[in-house]
Amino acid sequence: MNELDSEAMAGAMSELGYDTAASEEDADVIILNTCTVRDLAEKKALGKIGALKKLKDANRKLVIGVAGCLAQQRGEQLLKRFRHLDFVVGTREIDKIPELVAEAMTRRRQMASLCPRRKIVEPTAYKRLHDVKAFVYVMRGCENFCSYCIVPYVRGPETSRPSSEITDEIKKLADGGYREVCLLGQNVNSYGKGLREKIDFAGLLDKINKINGIERIRFMTSHPKDISDRLIKAVASLDKVCESIHFPLQSGSDKILKLMNRGYTYSDYMEIVGKLKKAVKDIAVSTDIIVGFPGESEEDFRKTAKAFNEIEFSNSFIFKYSPRGGTKAAGLDDDVPLKTKLERNRELLTLQEEISLRKNKEFVGKKLEVLIESPGKKDKNLFTGRTRQNIIALFKPGDFKKGDVAGFIPSSATPAVLSGKLADK
Ligand code: 5AD
Ligand code: SF4
């Protein structure tokens, strides 16, 4: 989401006549987009804001703004602590950035634009980082209030975009050569709530599946408590919807899930995974996990490790619990020592590597499908793409070009990459 927001910020600045600077030293305007989901992200942002002071000292005309979740949460404090900042802008006010920059150019005074519940004005332009595939917002905000999570406080209430606005944006992307869209929302499964039209996320997928030129549809993130049979059916039956779902489990222990206020048990989660695996051949399930949540005993952690072996995630993002001020869990004793959090994190990473390697090896020799994205970073003769299961593929492009969908037969596998040859589709 932050990547898409940054693309919107760059788009708004382009409309104002600005281009991307070669370096920070070279820039007239610097806007820092921040995250506050864990303490490390927040510390990094604070360090970076502090480090920008020397650029401001060297060039008084430089405009520096802070955007994103940290600005939303602590904007006024940031302005007081860092006098070299010109403005802070909240997560629902990206469209205000050009105005703030123009104002900062003419007058030196600190400004804050931080309304937490403002109606979002959709960006009129994005300066996108990628061609071929693009992120598209379908909804924003979250009202789940998982006990550890700051997002509902900094991203505001759930707000869905009308489906015609989304399909119009995707049609334009298709005309511009994009072949894959990843539909974004904190909880895409609650799409449609509060809209005048009667539509749910499965209905939206159906509409997008009909757009010419788009070859692939992905979406993120799905909350387990809201995955409906209609959605599973849509993933199974719509040809462009890829066989991959990101679906955070967070913990394998019911005791911890309850403390997290997740609204499901491990067996509820398993039931959905079972349905997905049955309905969609080769579906890849990826997940988010938090280790070291308050009260997580060795026995609780073992349940999470067991879940890895039972479910065999294709990929997982594992985080050490980090207390966030203002959340419910911040009132609990952060009683799992850092050393234990690190050990648990490492153990799950190792387990995931073994599982990913095993699963990727199963694909060797089978015909898959890739969307060709770009030349590889190390070897320019090799191109990268993704399989429908979202695994990175490496191959020689031959007669194919960027944006083509081609058959792909892997000949070797690592935990993260399949290497092989392209074949006709
Ligand atoms: N500490 C650690 N991880 C967190 N996440 C959200 N809040 C926290 C926190 N306070 C993780 C969750 C979520 C992912 C985006 O970040 O796993 O799914
Ligand atoms: Fe945070 Fe839970 Fe909302 Fe995800 S569903 S953004 S973890 S509160």
Coordinates of N, CA and C in Angstrom, one line a residue, residues 8-158:
A8 N 1.3 7.4 -6.1 CA 0.3 8.5 -6.2 C 0.9 9.9 -5.8
M9 N 1.8 9.9 -4.9 CA 2.5 11.1 -4.5 C 3.3 11.6 -5.6
A10 N 4.1 10.7 -6.2 CA 4.9 11.0 -7.4 C 4.1 11.5 -8.5
G11 N 2.9 10.9 -8.7 CA 2.0 11.3 -9.8 C 1.5 12.7 -9.6
A12 N 1.1 13.0 -8.3 CA 0.6 14.3 -8.0 C 1.7 15.4 -8.3
M13 N 2.9 15.0 -7.9 CA 4.1 16.0 -8.2 C 4.4 16.1 -9.7
S14 N 4.2 15.0 -10.4 CA 4.4 15.1 -11.9 C 3.4 16.1 -12.5
E15 N 2.2 16.0 -12.0 CA 1.1 16.9 -12.5 C 1.5 18.4 -12.2
L16 N 2.2 18.6 -11.2 CA 2.6 19.9 -10.8 C 3.9 20.4 -11.6
G17 N 4.4 19.4 -12.4 CA 5.6 19.8 -13.3 C 6.9 19.3 -12.7
Y18 N 6.9 18.5 -11.7 CA 8.1 18.0 -11.1 C 8.5 16.6 -11.7
D19 N 9.8 16.4 -11.8 CA 10.3 15.1 -12.2 C 11.1 14.4 -11.1
T20 N 11.4 13.1 -11.3 CA 12.2 12.5 -10.2 C 13.6 13.0 -10.2
A21 N 14.1 13.3 -9.0 CA 15.5 13.8 -8.9 C 16.5 12.6 -8.9
A22 N 17.7 12.9 -9.3 CA 18.7 11.8 -9.4 C 19.1 11.4 -8.0
S23 N 19.1 12.3 -7.1 CA 19.5 11.9 -5.7 C 18.8 12.9 -4.7
E24 N 19.0 12.6 -3.4 CA 18.4 13.5 -2.4 C 19.0 14.9 -2.5
E25 N 20.4 14.9 -2.7 CA 21.1 16.1 -2.8 C 20.6 17.0 -3.9
D26 N 20.1 16.4 -4.9 CA 19.7 17.0 -6.2 C 18.3 17.5 -6.1
A27 N 17.6 17.1 -5.1 CA 16.1 17.3 -5.1 C 15.7 18.7 -4.6
D28 N 14.6 19.3 -5.1 CA 14.0 20.5 -4.6 C 13.0 20.2 -3.6
V29 N 12.4 19.0 -3.7 CA 11.3 18.6 -2.7 C 11.6 17.1 -2.3
I30 N 11.5 16.8 -1.0 CA 11.7 15.4 -0.6 C 10.4 15.1 0.2
I31 N 9.7 14.1 -0.2 CA 8.5 13.6 0.6 C 8.8 12.2 1.1
L32 N 8.8 12.0 2.4 CA 9.1 10.8 3.0 C 7.8 10.0 3.3
N33 N 7.6 8.9 2.7 CA 6.4 8.1 3.0 C 6.8 7.1 4.1
T34 N 6.0 7.1 5.2 CA 6.4 6.3 6.3 C 5.4 5.2 6.7
C35 N 6.0 4.3 7.5 CA 5.2 3.1 8.0 C 5.4 3.1 9.5
T36 N 4.3 2.7 10.2 CA 4.5 2.6 11.6 C 3.9 1.3 12.2
V37 N 3.9 0.3 11.3 CA 3.3 -1.0 11.7 C 4.1 -1.7 12.8
R38 N 5.4 -1.5 12.7 CA 6.3 -2.0 13.8 C 7.3 -1.0 14.2
D39 N 7.9 -1.1 15.3 CA 8.8 -0.1 15.9 C 10.0 0.1 14.9
L40 N 10.5 -0.9 14.3 CA 11.7 -0.8 13.5 C 11.4 0.2 12.3
A41 N 10.2 0.1 11.7 CA 9.9 0.9 10.6 C 9.8 2.4 11.1
E42 N 9.3 2.5 12.3 CA 9.1 3.9 12.8 C 10.5 4.5 13.1
K43 N 11.4 3.7 13.7 CA 12.8 4.1 14.0 C 13.5 4.5 12.8
K44 N 13.3 3.7 11.7 CA 14.0 4.0 10.5 C 13.5 5.4 9.9
A45 N 12.2 5.6 10.0 CA 11.7 6.8 9.5 C 12.2 8.0 10.3
L46 N 12.2 7.9 11.6 CA 12.7 9.0 12.5 C 14.2 9.3 12.2
G47 N 15.0 8.2 12.0 CA 16.4 8.4 11.7 C 16.6 9.1 10.4
K48 N 15.7 8.7 9.4 CA 15.8 9.4 8.1 C 15.4 10.8 8.1
I49 N 14.4 11.1 8.9 CA 13.9 12.5 9.0 C 15.0 13.3 9.6
G50 N 15.6 12.8 10.7 CA 16.7 13.5 11.3 C 17.9 13.8 10.4
A51 N 18.2 12.8 9.6 CA 19.4 12.9 8.7 C 19.1 13.9 7.6
L52 N 17.9 14.2 7.3 CA 17.6 15.2 6.2 C 17.9 16.6 6.6
K53 N 18.1 16.8 7.9 CA 18.4 18.2 8.4 C 19.6 18.8 7.7
K54 N 20.6 18.0 7.5 CA 21.8 18.5 6.9 C 21.6 19.0 5.5
L55 N 20.7 18.4 4.8 CA 20.4 18.8 3.4 C 19.6 20.2 3.5
K56 N 18.7 20.3 4.5 CA 18.0 21.6 4.6 C 18.9 22.7 5.0
D57 N 19.9 22.3 5.9 CA 20.9 23.4 6.3 C 21.7 23.9 5.2
A58 N 22.0 22.9 4.2 CA 22.8 23.3 3.1 C 22.0 24.0 2.0
N59 N 20.7 23.8 2.0 CA 19.8 24.4 1.0 C 18.5 24.8 1.6
R60 N 18.4 26.1 2.0 CA 17.2 26.5 2.8 C 15.9 26.4 1.9
K61 N 16.1 26.4 0.6 CA 14.9 26.3 -0.3 C 14.3 24.9 -0.4
L62 N 15.1 23.9 0.1 CA 14.6 22.5 0.0 C 13.3 22.4 0.8
V63 N 12.2 21.8 0.2 CA 11.0 21.5 0.9 C 11.0 20.0 1.3
I64 N 10.7 19.8 2.6 CA 10.7 18.4 3.1 C 9.3 18.2 3.8
G65 N 8.7 17.1 3.3 CA 7.4 16.7 3.9 C 7.4 15.3 4.4
V66 N 6.6 15.0 5.4 CA 6.5 13.6 5.8 C 5.0 13.1 5.7
A67 N 4.9 12.0 5.0 CA 3.5 11.5 4.7 C 3.4 10.1 5.3
G68 N 2.3 9.5 5.2 CA 2.1 8.1 5.6 C 1.7 7.9 7.0
C69 N 1.8 6.7 7.5 CA 1.1 6.3 8.8 C 1.8 7.0 10.0
L70 N 3.1 7.2 9.9 CA 3.8 7.9 11.1 C 3.3 9.3 11.1
A71 N 3.2 10.0 10.0 CA 2.7 11.4 9.9 C 1.3 11.4 10.5
Q72 N 0.5 10.5 10.1 CA -0.9 10.5 10.6 C -1.0 10.3 12.1
Q73 N -0.1 9.5 12.6 CA -0.2 9.2 14.0 C 0.5 10.3 14.9
R74 N 1.6 10.8 14.4 CA 2.4 11.7 15.3 C 2.8 12.9 14.6
G75 N 2.0 13.4 13.6 CA 2.4 14.5 12.8 C 2.8 15.8 13.6
E76 N 1.9 16.2 14.5 CA 2.2 17.4 15.2 C 3.5 17.3 16.0
Q77 N 3.7 16.1 16.6 CA 4.9 15.9 17.4 C 6.2 16.0 16.5
L78 N 6.0 15.4 15.3 CA 7.1 15.4 14.3 C 7.5 16.9 14.0
L79 N 6.5 17.7 13.8 CA 6.8 19.1 13.4 C 7.5 19.8 14.6
K80 N 7.2 19.5 15.8 CA 7.8 20.1 17.0 C 9.3 19.6 17.1
R81 N 9.4 18.3 16.9 CA 10.8 17.7 17.1 C 11.7 18.1 16.0
F82 N 11.2 18.1 14.8 CA 12.1 18.4 13.6 C 11.7 19.7 13.0
R83 N 12.4 20.7 13.4 CA 12.0 22.1 12.9 C 12.3 22.2 11.4
H84 N 13.1 21.3 10.9 CA 13.4 21.5 9.4 C 12.3 20.9 8.5
L85 N 11.3 20.3 9.1 CA 10.2 19.8 8.3 C 9.3 21.0 7.9
D86 N 8.8 20.9 6.6 CA 7.8 21.9 6.2 C 6.4 21.5 6.4
F87 N 6.1 20.2 6.2 CA 4.8 19.8 6.4 C 4.7 18.3 6.8
V88 N 3.6 17.9 7.4 CA 3.2 16.5 7.6 C 1.8 16.4 6.9
V89 N 1.6 15.2 6.3 CA 0.3 15.0 5.6 C -0.2 13.6 5.9
G90 N -1.5 13.5 6.2 CA -2.0 12.2 6.6 C -2.3 11.2 5.4
T91 N -2.7 10.0 5.8 CA -2.8 8.9 4.9 C -4.0 9.1 3.9
R92 N -5.0 9.9 4.3 CA -6.2 10.1 3.5 C -6.2 11.4 2.7
E93 N -5.0 12.1 2.7 CA -4.9 13.4 2.1 C -3.7 13.6 1.1
I94 N -3.4 12.5 0.4 CA -2.3 12.6 -0.6 C -2.6 13.6 -1.6
D95 N -3.8 13.8 -2.0 CA -4.2 14.8 -3.0 C -3.8 16.3 -2.5
K96 N -3.6 16.5 -1.2 CA -3.3 17.8 -0.7 C -1.8 18.1 -0.9
I97 N -1.0 17.1 -1.3 CA 0.5 17.4 -1.3 C 0.9 18.5 -2.3
P98 N 0.4 18.6 -3.5 CA 0.8 19.7 -4.4 C 0.6 21.0 -3.8
E99 N -0.6 21.2 -3.1 CA -0.9 22.4 -2.4 C 0.1 22.8 -1.3
L100 N 0.4 21.7 -0.5 CA 1.3 21.9 0.6 C 2.7 22.3 0.1
V101 N 3.1 21.6 -1.0 CA 4.5 21.9 -1.6 C 4.5 23.4 -2.1
A102 N 3.4 23.8 -2.9 CA 3.4 25.1 -3.4 C 3.4 26.2 -2.3
E103 N 2.7 25.9 -1.3 CA 2.7 26.8 -0.1 C 4.0 26.9 0.5
A104 N 4.7 25.7 0.7 CA 6.0 25.7 1.4 C 7.0 26.4 0.6
M105 N 6.8 26.4 -0.8 CA 7.8 27.1 -1.7 C 7.8 28.6 -1.4
T106 N 6.6 29.1 -1.1 CA 6.5 30.6 -1.0 C 6.6 31.1 0.4
R107 N 6.2 30.3 1.4 CA 6.3 30.8 2.8 C 6.9 29.8 3.7
R108 N 7.7 30.2 4.6 CA 8.4 29.3 5.5 C 7.5 29.2 6.8
R109 N 6.6 28.2 6.8 CA 5.9 28.0 8.1 C 5.5 26.5 8.1
Q110 N 5.5 25.9 9.2 CA 5.2 24.5 9.3 C 3.7 24.2 9.1
M111 N 3.3 23.2 8.3 CA 1.9 22.9 8.1 C 1.6 21.5 8.4
A112 N 0.3 21.3 8.9 CA -0.1 19.9 9.1 C -1.5 19.7 8.5
S113 N -1.6 18.6 7.7 CA -2.9 18.3 7.1 C -3.2 16.8 7.5
L114 N -4.0 16.6 8.5 CA -4.0 15.3 9.2 C -5.4 14.8 9.5
C115 N -6.4 15.1 8.7 CA -7.7 14.7 9.1 C -7.9 13.2 9.0
P116 N -8.2 12.5 10.1 CA -8.2 11.0 10.0 C -9.3 10.3 9.3
R117 N -10.5 11.0 9.2 CA -11.6 10.4 8.6 C -12.1 11.0 7.3
R118 N -11.2 11.8 6.7 CA -11.6 12.5 5.5 C -12.0 11.6 4.4
K119 N -12.9 12.1 3.6 CA -13.3 11.3 2.4 C -12.2 11.3 1.4
I120 N -11.8 10.2 0.9 CA -10.6 10.1 0.1 C -10.9 10.6 -1.3
V121 N -10.0 11.5 -1.8 CA -10.1 12.0 -3.2 C -9.1 11.1 -4.0
E122 N -9.7 10.3 -5.0 CA -8.8 9.4 -5.7 C -7.7 10.2 -6.5
P123 N -6.5 9.6 -6.5 CA -5.5 10.3 -7.3 C -5.8 10.4 -8.8
T124 N -5.4 11.5 -9.4 CA -5.7 11.6 -10.8 C -4.6 11.0 -11.7
A125 N -3.4 10.9 -11.0 CA -2.3 10.3 -11.8 C -1.4 9.5 -10.9
Y126 N -0.9 8.4 -11.4 CA 0.1 7.6 -10.7 C 1.4 7.6 -11.5
K127 N 2.5 7.8 -10.8 CA 3.8 7.6 -11.5 C 4.3 6.2 -11.1
R128 N 4.0 5.2 -11.9 CA 4.2 3.8 -11.5 C 5.6 3.3 -11.6
L129 N 6.0 2.5 -10.6 CA 7.3 2.0 -10.6 C 7.5 0.8 -11.6
H130 N 6.4 0.1 -11.9 CA 6.5 -1.0 -12.8 C 5.7 -0.8 -14.0
D131 N 6.1 -1.5 -15.1 CA 5.1 -1.6 -16.2 C 4.6 -3.0 -16.1
V132 N 3.8 -3.5 -16.9 CA 3.2 -4.8 -16.9 C 2.2 -5.1 -15.8
K133 N 2.7 -4.8 -14.5 CA 1.7 -5.1 -13.4 C 1.6 -3.9 -12.5
A134 N 0.3 -3.7 -12.0 CA 0.0 -2.5 -11.3 C -0.8 -2.8 -10.1
F135 N -0.7 -2.0 -9.0 CA -1.5 -2.1 -7.8 C -2.8 -1.2 -8.1
V136 N -3.9 -1.7 -7.6 CA -5.1 -0.9 -7.7 C -5.9 -1.0 -6.3
Y137 N -6.2 0.2 -5.8 CA -7.0 0.2 -4.5 C -8.4 -0.3 -4.8
V138 N -8.9 -1.2 -4.0 CA -10.4 -1.4 -4.1 C -11.1 -0.9 -2.9
M139 N -10.4 -1.0 -1.8 CA -10.9 -0.4 -0.5 C -9.7 0.1 0.3
R140 N -10.0 1.0 1.3 CA -9.0 1.4 2.2 C -9.5 1.4 3.6
G141 N -8.6 1.4 4.5 CA -9.0 1.4 5.9 C -9.3 0.1 6.5
C142 N -9.5 0.0 7.8 CA -9.8 -1.3 8.5 C -10.5 -1.0 9.8
E143 N -11.4 -1.9 10.0 CA -12.2 -1.8 11.3 C -12.1 -3.0 12.1
N144 N -11.1 -3.8 11.8 CA -11.0 -5.1 12.6 C -10.4 -5.0 14.0
F145 N -9.6 -4.0 14.1 CA -9.0 -3.8 15.4 C -8.3 -5.0 16.0
C146 N -7.5 -5.7 15.3 CA -6.7 -6.8 15.9 C -5.9 -6.1 17.0
S147 N -5.7 -6.8 18.1 CA -5.3 -6.0 19.3 C -3.9 -5.5 19.2
Y148 N -3.0 -6.0 18.3 CA -1.6 -5.6 18.1 C -1.5 -4.4 17.1
C149 N -2.5 -4.1 16.4 CA -2.3 -3.4 15.1 C -2.7 -2.0 15.1
I150 N -1.8 -1.2 14.6 CA -2.0 0.3 14.6 C -2.9 0.7 13.3
V151 N -3.0 -0.1 12.3 CA -3.6 0.3 11.1 C -5.0 1.0 11.2
P152 N -5.9 0.4 12.0 CA -7.2 1.0 12.1 C -7.1 2.5 12.6
Y153 N -6.1 2.8 13.4 CA -6.0 4.1 13.9 C -5.3 5.1 12.9
V154 N -4.5 4.6 12.0 CA -3.8 5.5 11.1 C -4.3 5.5 9.7
R155 N -5.2 4.5 9.4 CA -5.7 4.4 8.0 C -7.2 4.7 7.9
G156 N -7.8 4.8 9.1 CA -9.2 5.2 9.2 C -10.2 4.1 8.9
P157 N -11.5 4.4 8.8 CA -12.5 3.4 8.6 C -12.5 2.8 7.2
E158 N -13.1 1.6 7.1 CA -13.2 0.9 5.8 C -14.0 1.7 4.8

